[in-house]
Amino acid sequence: MTIKINLPVSEEEIRKLKIGDEVLLSGTMVTARDQAHKLMVEKKPDFIRPYLKDSVIYHCGPVVKKNENGEWEFVAAGPTTSSREEPYQADVIREYQVRGVIGKGGMGEKTLKGLQEVGAVYFHAVGGLGTLLAKRVVKVKEVFMLEEFGTPEAFWVIEVKDFPVVVTMDSHGNSLHKTVLEKSLEKSKKLLGID
Amino acid sequence: MELKNHILELIRRASTDLPPDVEERLKRAYEEADEGSTEKSVFNVILENVKLARENSTPICQDTGHVIFYVNYPYGMKEWEITEEIKKATIEATEKNYLRPNAVDPVTGKNSGNNVGKNAPYITYHCWDKDYIEFKLMLKGGGSENVGAQYKLPNAELKAGRDLEGVRKVIIDAVTKAQGFGCAPGTIGVGIGGDRGVSYLLSKKTFFRKMGSNNENPVLAEFEDRLEKELNELGIGPMGFGGKTTVLDVFVDAQHRHPATYYVSVSYMCWAFRRKTMRIMSNGEVEYDD
């Protein structure tokens, strides 16, 4: 069954989620990737604080166009690989009281611990869904650091409607990535004959 | 000969229109997935996305990749002139949002903003004995590129020797390590032999093959089929969520090596397998191929 969540969201509601849950997200979230994470850890800027509190960070480098009326529009916007933010993520979640992170590929132990402590989850979006996910972005509300970081790396504050994700790391210390990795490693060792 | 507008159209098609053989293979993966599984819903949204991208002429994936061209041209044409046309088409394709600006100067960290820079787009030229020009274009996503790997045989840790059995072992290792990071299900391109550089090039060139095709060498053909079956037993599934389809296909090629070296390069192509070919005939007619 698909669960619907509106952003911003309470810690209590997020703690109810478990790995494997299919979720549709609606509300305001923020895209941030490599340079943005580095900035959030090293400089702790305040401009992004109100947007991140109880909301979600989306690891995404979108293709964006400017319409004739001057408004931005997302053209393609699937998730990027999250593991690059592993050194920063737990600190960012703590500092900005974030309730979720969307990306692909999952994250490591440090993030898993951070999710548990703050009360947040990792939502996995399907990588490569450029067009489909851009269509779920109903409005670009704001953009920060566009000039300095370029289109893919800027903070895009967006409003989404029914954005499809799967919970793959929950706030109880469970990671679907860890489970699949362990099972596939076991099978791999059998195929390699190195039990 | 008009080149720029044709190249622009080639880029548009590659970025927005998944080749039919890849789409068919994804449909098969959808059909094979268990009812009600996450795997099934993932393939469902993937196929919906492929359809939407084609209808809207928008990129299948927002990572429109490294722009890689292979050009075969007739005697008399000039490489530097073709390069100019490719650059112009690339800049325009970026303005039209068929491509995301993906060319970053590693020294300054500055994005060129138009996909043009040193060795960007990457072009390989070959002058051939035909009277028409052929462009082969591959858009290779960064996530999938990051999970590629090169091995040097023998490999003690994997007990992989200098033979096909050793090659098999390192491929299994590479795909296990890739998990879902490269946007599984992936297509695996393998280059055996050569030096380090051409080994990787060979592994990537295999991506111009069609789904379900085999190497002409019957030994390698059988090897490919065996690996496809075994890699799908790993249970990594789409995005690493678990499932029956971990790879869509395996393409292997081999080239002569130095007696002292035995390289195996494994390139990973994400499910959004973007490639197109275009031929501009001497009478100006244009043909596209997937």
Coordinates of C-alpha atoms in Angstrom, one line a residue:
Chain A
M1 CA 0.0 0.0 0.0
T2 CA 1.2 3.5 -0.9
I3 CA 1.6 6.0 2.0
K4 CA 1.0 9.7 1.4
I5 CA 3.2 12.2 3.2
N6 CA 2.9 16.0 3.2
L7 CA 6.0 18.2 3.8
P8 CA 6.9 19.6 6.2
V9 CA 6.4 16.5 8.3
S10 CA 6.6 15.7 12.0
E11 CA 9.2 13.5 13.6
E12 CA 6.5 11.2 14.9
E13 CA 5.1 10.5 11.4
I14 CA 8.5 9.8 9.9
R15 CA 9.4 7.4 12.7
K16 CA 6.4 5.3 11.6
L17 CA 8.0 4.5 8.3
K18 CA 9.8 1.2 7.6
I19 CA 12.1 -0.1 4.9
G20 CA 10.2 -1.2 1.8
D21 CA 7.3 1.3 2.3
E22 CA 6.3 2.9 -1.0
V23 CA 5.6 6.6 -0.4
L24 CA 4.2 9.6 -2.4
L25 CA 5.6 12.9 -1.1
S26 CA 3.9 16.3 -1.6
G27 CA 5.0 19.7 -0.4
T28 CA 8.2 21.7 -0.3
M29 CA 11.7 20.2 -0.6
V30 CA 15.2 21.4 -1.5
T31 CA 17.7 20.0 -4.0
A32 CA 21.3 19.8 -2.8
R33 CA 24.3 17.9 -4.0
D34 CA 28.1 18.0 -3.6
Q35 CA 28.9 21.7 -3.4
A36 CA 25.7 22.4 -1.4
H37 CA 26.5 19.7 1.2
K38 CA 30.1 20.9 1.6
L39 CA 28.8 24.5 2.1
M40 CA 26.1 23.4 4.6
V41 CA 28.8 21.6 6.7
E42 CA 31.6 24.2 6.5
K43 CA 29.6 27.5 6.5
K44 CA 26.3 26.5 7.9
P45 CA 24.4 29.2 5.9
D46 CA 21.0 30.4 7.3
F47 CA 19.3 31.2 4.0
I48 CA 18.3 27.6 3.5
R49 CA 17.3 26.8 7.2
P50 CA 13.6 27.7 7.0
Y51 CA 13.1 25.5 3.9
L52 CA 14.9 22.4 5.4
K53 CA 13.4 22.3 8.8
D54 CA 11.1 19.2 9.0
S55 CA 11.4 18.8 5.2
V56 CA 13.5 16.8 2.8
I57 CA 16.8 17.2 0.9
Y58 CA 16.7 15.8 -2.7
H59 CA 20.1 14.7 -4.2
C60 CA 19.4 15.9 -7.7
G61 CA 21.1 17.9 -10.4
P62 CA 18.2 18.9 -12.6
V63 CA 17.9 20.1 -16.2
V64 CA 16.0 23.4 -15.7
K65 CA 14.7 25.9 -18.2
K66 CA 13.5 29.5 -17.8
N67 CA 10.1 30.2 -19.3
E68 CA 9.3 33.5 -21.0
N69 CA 7.5 34.8 -17.9
G70 CA 10.8 34.4 -16.0
E71 CA 9.7 31.4 -14.0
W72 CA 11.9 28.3 -13.8
E73 CA 10.7 24.9 -14.9
F74 CA 12.2 21.5 -14.2
V75 CA 12.7 19.5 -17.4
A76 CA 14.4 16.4 -16.1
A77 CA 15.0 15.7 -12.5
G78 CA 15.9 12.2 -11.3
P79 CA 18.1 11.4 -8.3
T80 CA 21.9 11.4 -8.3
T81 CA 24.1 9.0 -6.4
S82 CA 23.9 9.7 -2.6
S83 CA 27.1 8.0 -1.4
R84 CA 29.1 11.1 -2.3
E85 CA 27.4 13.0 0.5
E86 CA 28.1 10.3 3.1
P87 CA 30.8 12.4 4.8
Y88 CA 28.4 15.3 5.3
Q89 CA 24.9 13.9 5.5
A90 CA 24.5 13.1 9.2
D91 CA 25.8 16.5 10.2
V92 CA 23.5 18.3 7.8
I93 CA 20.5 16.3 9.1
R94 CA 21.3 17.3 12.6
E95 CA 22.2 20.9 11.9
Y96 CA 19.1 21.7 9.9
Q97 CA 16.6 19.2 11.5
V98 CA 15.9 17.5 8.2
R99 CA 13.3 14.6 8.2
G100 CA 14.4 12.9 5.0
V101 CA 16.9 12.5 2.2
I102 CA 15.9 11.5 -1.3
G103 CA 18.6 10.0 -3.6
K104 CA 19.7 6.8 -5.1
G105 CA 22.0 4.0 -4.2
G106 CA 21.5 4.4 -0.4
M107 CA 24.0 5.6 2.2
G108 CA 26.3 4.3 4.8
E109 CA 26.6 3.6 8.6
K110 CA 27.2 7.2 9.6
T111 CA 24.0 8.4 7.9
L112 CA 22.0 5.5 9.2
K113 CA 23.0 6.5 12.7
G114 CA 22.1 10.1 12.0
L115 CA 18.7 9.2 10.7
Q116 CA 18.1 7.2 13.9
E117 CA 19.2 9.9 16.2
V118 CA 17.3 12.8 14.6
G119 CA 14.3 10.9 13.4
A120 CA 14.6 10.9 9.6
V121 CA 14.6 8.4 6.7
Y122 CA 16.3 7.8 3.4
F123 CA 13.9 7.8 0.5
H124 CA 15.1 6.0 -2.7
A125 CA 13.8 7.5 -5.9
V126 CA 14.3 5.4 -9.1
G127 CA 17.4 6.6 -10.9
G128 CA 17.0 7.8 -14.4
L129 CA 13.3 8.9 -14.1
G130 CA 14.3 12.3 -15.5
T131 CA 11.1 13.2 -17.2
L132 CA 8.6 11.5 -14.9
L133 CA 10.0 13.0 -11.8
A134 CA 10.3 16.5 -13.3
K135 CA 6.6 16.3 -14.0
R136 CA 5.9 15.8 -10.3
V137 CA 7.7 19.1 -9.6
V138 CA 4.7 21.5 -9.8
K139 CA 6.6 24.7 -9.0
V140 CA 10.1 26.1 -8.6
K141 CA 9.8 28.4 -5.6
E142 CA 13.3 29.7 -5.1
V143 CA 16.9 29.1 -6.1
F144 CA 20.1 29.8 -4.2
M145 CA 23.7 29.8 -5.3
L146 CA 22.8 29.4 -8.9
E147 CA 25.5 31.7 -10.2
E148 CA 28.2 30.2 -7.9
F149 CA 27.4 26.5 -8.3
G150 CA 25.7 26.2 -11.7
T151 CA 22.4 24.5 -12.5
P152 CA 23.0 21.0 -11.3
E153 CA 24.6 22.0 -8.0
A154 CA 22.4 24.9 -6.9
F155 CA 19.8 24.8 -4.1
W156 CA 16.4 24.6 -5.9
V157 CA 13.5 25.0 -3.5
I158 CA 10.7 23.1 -5.2
E159 CA 7.1 22.1 -4.6
V160 CA 6.2 18.5 -5.5
K161 CA 3.0 16.6 -5.8
D162 CA 2.9 12.8 -5.4
F163 CA 6.6 12.3 -5.8
P164 CA 7.2 8.5 -5.8
V165 CA 9.9 7.0 -3.5
V166 CA 10.7 3.9 -1.5
V167 CA 11.9 3.9 2.1
T168 CA 15.2 2.0 2.0
M169 CA 16.8 3.3 5.3
D170 CA 14.5 3.9 8.2
S171 CA 14.8 5.7 11.6
H172 CA 15.2 2.3 13.4
G173 CA 18.6 1.4 12.0
N174 CA 17.4 -0.8 9.1
S175 CA 18.8 -0.5 5.6
L176 CA 17.5 -2.4 2.6
H177 CA 20.8 -1.7 0.9
K178 CA 22.6 -3.6 3.6
T179 CA 20.3 -6.6 3.4
V180 CA 20.5 -6.8 -0.4
L181 CA 24.3 -6.4 -0.3
E182 CA 24.7 -9.2 2.2
K183 CA 22.5 -11.6 0.2
S184 CA 24.2 -10.8 -3.1
L185 CA 27.7 -11.1 -1.5
E186 CA 26.8 -14.6 -0.3
K187 CA 25.6 -15.6 -3.8
S188 CA 28.7 -13.9 -5.4
K189 CA 31.0 -15.9 -3.1
K190 CA 29.3 -19.1 -4.2
L191 CA 29.7 -18.2 -7.9
L192 CA 33.4 -17.4 -7.3
G193 CA 34.0 -20.6 -5.3
I194 CA 35.5 -18.7 -2.3
D195 CA 33.1 -19.6 0.5
Chain B
M1 CA 27.3 19.3 -46.4
E2 CA 24.8 20.4 -43.7
L3 CA 26.1 18.8 -40.4
K4 CA 25.1 20.9 -37.4
N5 CA 21.4 20.6 -37.6
H6 CA 21.6 16.8 -38.2
I7 CA 24.0 16.4 -35.3
L8 CA 21.6 18.4 -33.1
E9 CA 18.8 16.0 -34.1
L10 CA 21.0 13.0 -33.3
I11 CA 21.6 14.4 -29.8
R12 CA 17.9 15.0 -29.3
R13 CA 17.1 11.5 -30.3
A14 CA 19.8 9.9 -28.2
S15 CA 18.8 11.9 -25.1
T16 CA 15.0 11.5 -25.3
D17 CA 14.3 8.3 -27.2
L18 CA 15.4 5.0 -25.7
P19 CA 16.4 2.5 -28.4
P20 CA 13.5 0.0 -29.0
D21 CA 15.7 -3.1 -28.3
V22 CA 16.4 -1.7 -24.8
E23 CA 12.8 -0.9 -24.2
E24 CA 11.8 -4.4 -25.2
R25 CA 14.3 -5.9 -22.8
L26 CA 13.0 -3.7 -20.0
K27 CA 9.4 -4.8 -20.8
R28 CA 10.6 -8.4 -20.5
A29 CA 12.1 -7.6 -17.1
Y30 CA 8.8 -6.1 -16.0
E31 CA 6.9 -9.2 -17.1
E32 CA 9.4 -11.5 -15.3
A33 CA 9.1 -9.6 -12.0
D34 CA 6.8 -11.0 -9.2
E35 CA 3.3 -9.5 -8.9
G36 CA 3.1 -6.8 -6.2
S37 CA 6.9 -6.6 -5.8
T38 CA 8.9 -3.4 -5.6
E39 CA 10.8 -4.6 -8.6
K40 CA 7.6 -4.7 -10.6
S41 CA 6.6 -1.1 -9.6
V42 CA 10.1 0.1 -10.4
F43 CA 10.0 -1.3 -14.0
N44 CA 6.5 0.1 -14.3
V45 CA 7.6 3.7 -13.6
I46 CA 10.8 3.2 -15.7
L47 CA 8.6 2.2 -18.7
E48 CA 6.2 5.1 -18.1
N49 CA 9.2 7.5 -17.9
V50 CA 10.6 6.2 -21.2
K51 CA 7.2 6.8 -22.9
L52 CA 6.8 10.3 -21.4
A53 CA 10.4 11.3 -22.4
R54 CA 9.7 10.3 -26.0
E55 CA 6.3 12.0 -26.2
N56 CA 7.6 15.3 -24.6
S57 CA 11.0 15.2 -26.3
T58 CA 12.7 15.7 -22.9
P59 CA 15.7 13.8 -21.5
I60 CA 15.0 10.3 -20.3
C61 CA 17.5 11.0 -17.4
Q62 CA 18.5 14.4 -16.1
D63 CA 22.1 13.2 -16.2
T64 CA 22.5 13.4 -19.9
G65 CA 25.9 12.1 -19.5
H66 CA 29.4 12.3 -21.1
V67 CA 28.9 13.2 -24.7
I68 CA 30.9 10.6 -26.7
F69 CA 31.1 10.6 -30.5
Y70 CA 32.6 8.1 -32.9
V71 CA 32.8 9.5 -36.4
N72 CA 33.6 7.6 -39.6
Y73 CA 34.2 10.0 -42.4
P74 CA 35.0 9.7 -46.2
Y75 CA 38.3 10.8 -47.6
G76 CA 38.3 14.5 -48.3
M77 CA 36.4 15.7 -45.2
K78 CA 38.3 17.6 -42.5
E79 CA 38.3 16.5 -38.9
W80 CA 38.6 20.0 -37.5
E81 CA 35.6 21.2 -39.5
I82 CA 33.5 18.3 -38.3
T83 CA 34.6 19.1 -34.7
E84 CA 33.4 22.6 -35.2
E85 CA 29.9 21.4 -36.3
I86 CA 29.8 19.0 -33.4
K87 CA 30.6 21.7 -30.9
K88 CA 28.0 24.1 -32.4
A89 CA 25.3 21.3 -32.2
T90 CA 26.3 20.5 -28.6
I91 CA 26.0 24.1 -27.5
E92 CA 22.6 24.4 -29.1
A93 CA 21.5 21.0 -27.7
T94 CA 22.4 22.3 -24.2
E95 CA 20.4 25.5 -24.8
K96 CA 17.4 23.4 -25.9
N97 CA 17.7 21.3 -22.7
Y98 CA 18.4 18.1 -24.6
L99 CA 21.7 18.1 -22.6
R100 CA 22.4 19.2 -19.1
P101 CA 25.6 21.3 -18.8
N102 CA 28.0 18.6 -17.7
A103 CA 31.5 19.8 -18.6
V104 CA 33.4 20.9 -15.5
D105 CA 37.0 22.1 -15.5
P106 CA 38.7 20.0 -12.9
V107 CA 41.3 22.7 -12.1
T108 CA 39.0 25.6 -11.5
G109 CA 35.8 23.6 -10.7
K110 CA 33.9 25.8 -13.2
N111 CA 31.2 24.4 -15.4
S112 CA 31.6 25.6 -18.9
G113 CA 27.8 25.8 -19.1
N114 CA 27.5 24.4 -22.6
N115 CA 29.1 20.9 -22.6
V116 CA 32.1 22.1 -24.6
G117 CA 35.6 22.1 -23.1
K118 CA 38.9 20.3 -23.4
N119 CA 38.1 16.8 -24.9
A120 CA 34.4 17.6 -24.4
P121 CA 32.5 16.3 -26.3
Y122 CA 34.9 13.4 -26.7
I123 CA 35.3 12.5 -30.4
T124 CA 37.1 9.5 -32.0
Y125 CA 37.7 9.9 -35.7
H126 CA 38.2 7.2 -38.4
C127 CA 38.6 7.9 -42.1
W128 CA 37.0 5.1 -44.1
D129 CA 36.6 3.9 -47.7
K130 CA 32.9 4.7 -47.9
D131 CA 31.4 7.8 -49.4
Y132 CA 29.2 8.8 -46.5
I133 CA 29.7 10.1 -43.0
E134 CA 28.6 8.1 -39.9
F135 CA 28.1 9.5 -36.4
K136 CA 27.7 7.1 -33.5
L137 CA 26.7 8.9 -30.3
M138 CA 26.7 7.5 -26.7
L139 CA 25.5 9.5 -23.7
K140 CA 27.1 7.9 -20.7
G141 CA 25.8 8.8 -17.3
G142 CA 28.2 9.7 -14.4
G143 CA 26.6 7.3 -11.9
S144 CA 27.1 4.3 -14.1
E145 CA 30.6 5.5 -15.1
N146 CA 31.7 5.6 -11.5
V147 CA 31.0 1.9 -10.9
G148 CA 33.1 0.8 -13.9
A149 CA 36.3 -1.1 -12.9
Q150 CA 39.6 -2.4 -14.3
Y151 CA 41.3 -5.6 -13.1
K152 CA 44.8 -6.9 -13.6
L153 CA 45.0 -10.7 -13.7
P154 CA 46.0 -12.7 -11.9
N155 CA 44.0 -11.5 -8.9
A156 CA 44.9 -13.3 -5.7
E157 CA 41.9 -12.1 -3.6
L158 CA 39.4 -13.5 -6.1
K159 CA 41.6 -16.5 -7.1
A160 CA 41.2 -15.3 -10.7
G161 CA 43.8 -16.5 -13.1
R162 CA 44.8 -15.5 -16.6
D163 CA 42.0 -17.2 -18.5
L164 CA 38.3 -16.8 -19.2
E165 CA 37.4 -18.3 -15.8
G166 CA 39.5 -15.5 -14.2
V167 CA 37.7 -13.0 -16.4
R168 CA 34.4 -14.4 -15.2
K169 CA 35.3 -14.0 -11.6
V170 CA 36.3 -10.3 -11.9
I171 CA 33.1 -9.5 -13.8
I172 CA 31.0 -11.1 -11.0
D173 CA 33.0 -9.1 -8.4
A174 CA 32.5 -5.8 -10.3
V175 CA 28.7 -6.3 -10.7
T176 CA 28.4 -7.3 -7.0
K177 CA 30.3 -4.2 -5.9
A178 CA 28.2 -2.0 -8.3
Q179 CA 25.0 -3.0 -6.5
G180 CA 22.3 -0.5 -7.5
F181 CA 24.7 2.5 -7.7
G182 CA 25.0 2.6 -11.5
C183 CA 21.2 2.5 -11.9
A184 CA 20.6 -1.2 -12.2
P185 CA 19.7 -3.1 -14.2
G186 CA 22.9 -2.4 -16.0
T187 CA 24.3 -3.6 -19.3
I188 CA 27.8 -4.9 -18.8
G189 CA 30.5 -4.1 -21.4
V190 CA 33.8 -6.0 -21.0
G191 CA 37.1 -5.5 -22.7
I192 CA 39.7 -8.2 -22.4
G193 CA 43.4 -7.5 -23.2
G194 CA 45.1 -4.5 -24.7
D195 CA 46.9 -1.9 -22.6
R196 CA 45.0 -0.1 -19.8
G197 CA 43.7 2.6 -22.0
V198 CA 42.4 0.6 -25.0
S199 CA 41.1 -2.0 -22.7
Y200 CA 38.6 0.5 -21.3
L201 CA 37.8 1.8 -24.8
L202 CA 37.0 -1.7 -26.0
S203 CA 34.7 -2.3 -23.1
K204 CA 32.7 0.8 -24.0
K205 CA 32.6 0.2 -27.7
T206 CA 30.6 -2.9 -27.0
F207 CA 27.7 -0.7 -26.0
F208 CA 27.0 -0.1 -29.7
R209 CA 25.7 -3.7 -29.9
K210 CA 22.0 -4.5 -29.7
M211 CA 20.3 -6.2 -26.8
G212 CA 20.4 -10.0 -27.2
S213 CA 23.3 -10.0 -29.7
N214 CA 26.4 -12.1 -29.2
N215 CA 30.1 -11.9 -30.0
E216 CA 31.0 -13.5 -33.3
N217 CA 33.4 -15.8 -31.5
P218 CA 31.4 -18.8 -30.3
V219 CA 33.5 -19.2 -27.2
L220 CA 32.8 -15.6 -26.1
A221 CA 29.2 -15.8 -27.2
E222 CA 28.7 -18.8 -24.8
F223 CA 30.6 -16.9 -22.1
E224 CA 28.3 -13.9 -22.4
D225 CA 25.2 -16.0 -22.1
R226 CA 26.5 -17.8 -19.0
L227 CA 27.4 -14.5 -17.3
E228 CA 24.1 -12.9 -18.0
K229 CA 22.4 -15.9 -16.3
E230 CA 24.8 -15.9 -13.3
L231 CA 24.7 -12.1 -12.7
N232 CA 21.0 -12.2 -12.6
E233 CA 21.2 -14.8 -9.9
L234 CA 22.8 -12.2 -7.6
G235 CA 19.4 -10.8 -6.8
I236 CA 20.5 -7.1 -6.7
G237 CA 17.5 -6.1 -8.9
P238 CA 16.6 -2.7 -10.2
M239 CA 18.1 0.1 -8.1
G240 CA 19.5 -2.5 -5.8
F241 CA 16.1 -3.1 -4.3
G242 CA 16.4 -6.8 -4.8
G243 CA 14.8 -8.8 -7.7
K244 CA 15.3 -11.0 -10.7
T245 CA 16.8 -8.6 -13.2
T246 CA 20.2 -7.2 -12.2
V247 CA 21.7 -7.0 -15.7
L248 CA 19.9 -6.5 -19.1
D249 CA 22.8 -8.0 -21.1
V250 CA 26.5 -8.8 -21.1
F251 CA 28.8 -7.8 -24.1
V252 CA 32.3 -9.1 -24.1
D253 CA 35.1 -8.4 -26.6
A254 CA 38.8 -9.3 -26.6
Q255 CA 42.0 -7.9 -28.2
H256 CA 45.6 -9.0 -28.2
R257 CA 47.6 -8.2 -25.1
H258 CA 51.3 -7.9 -24.1
P259 CA 52.6 -11.1 -22.7
A260 CA 53.2 -9.5 -19.3
T261 CA 49.8 -7.9 -18.9
Y262 CA 46.2 -9.2 -18.7
Y263 CA 43.7 -6.4 -18.2
V264 CA 40.0 -6.9 -17.9
S265 CA 37.9 -3.7 -18.1
V266 CA 34.3 -3.7 -17.0
S267 CA 32.1 -0.8 -18.1
Y268 CA 28.6 -0.4 -16.7
M269 CA 25.7 1.2 -18.7
C270 CA 22.7 2.3 -16.7
W271 CA 19.2 1.0 -17.7
A272 CA 18.8 4.4 -19.5
F273 CA 21.0 3.0 -22.3
R274 CA 21.4 5.9 -24.6
R275 CA 22.9 5.4 -28.0
K276 CA 22.1 6.4 -31.6
T277 CA 23.7 6.2 -35.0
M278 CA 23.2 8.6 -37.9
R279 CA 24.5 8.3 -41.5
I280 CA 24.5 11.3 -43.9
M281 CA 24.7 9.9 -47.4
S282 CA 26.5 11.6 -50.3
N283 CA 23.2 12.7 -51.8
G284 CA 22.3 14.4 -48.5
E285 CA 19.8 11.8 -47.2
V286 CA 19.9 11.1 -43.5
E287 CA 19.4 7.7 -41.9
Y288 CA 19.1 6.9 -38.2
D289 CA 19.7 3.7 -36.5
D290 CA 19.3 2.7 -32.8

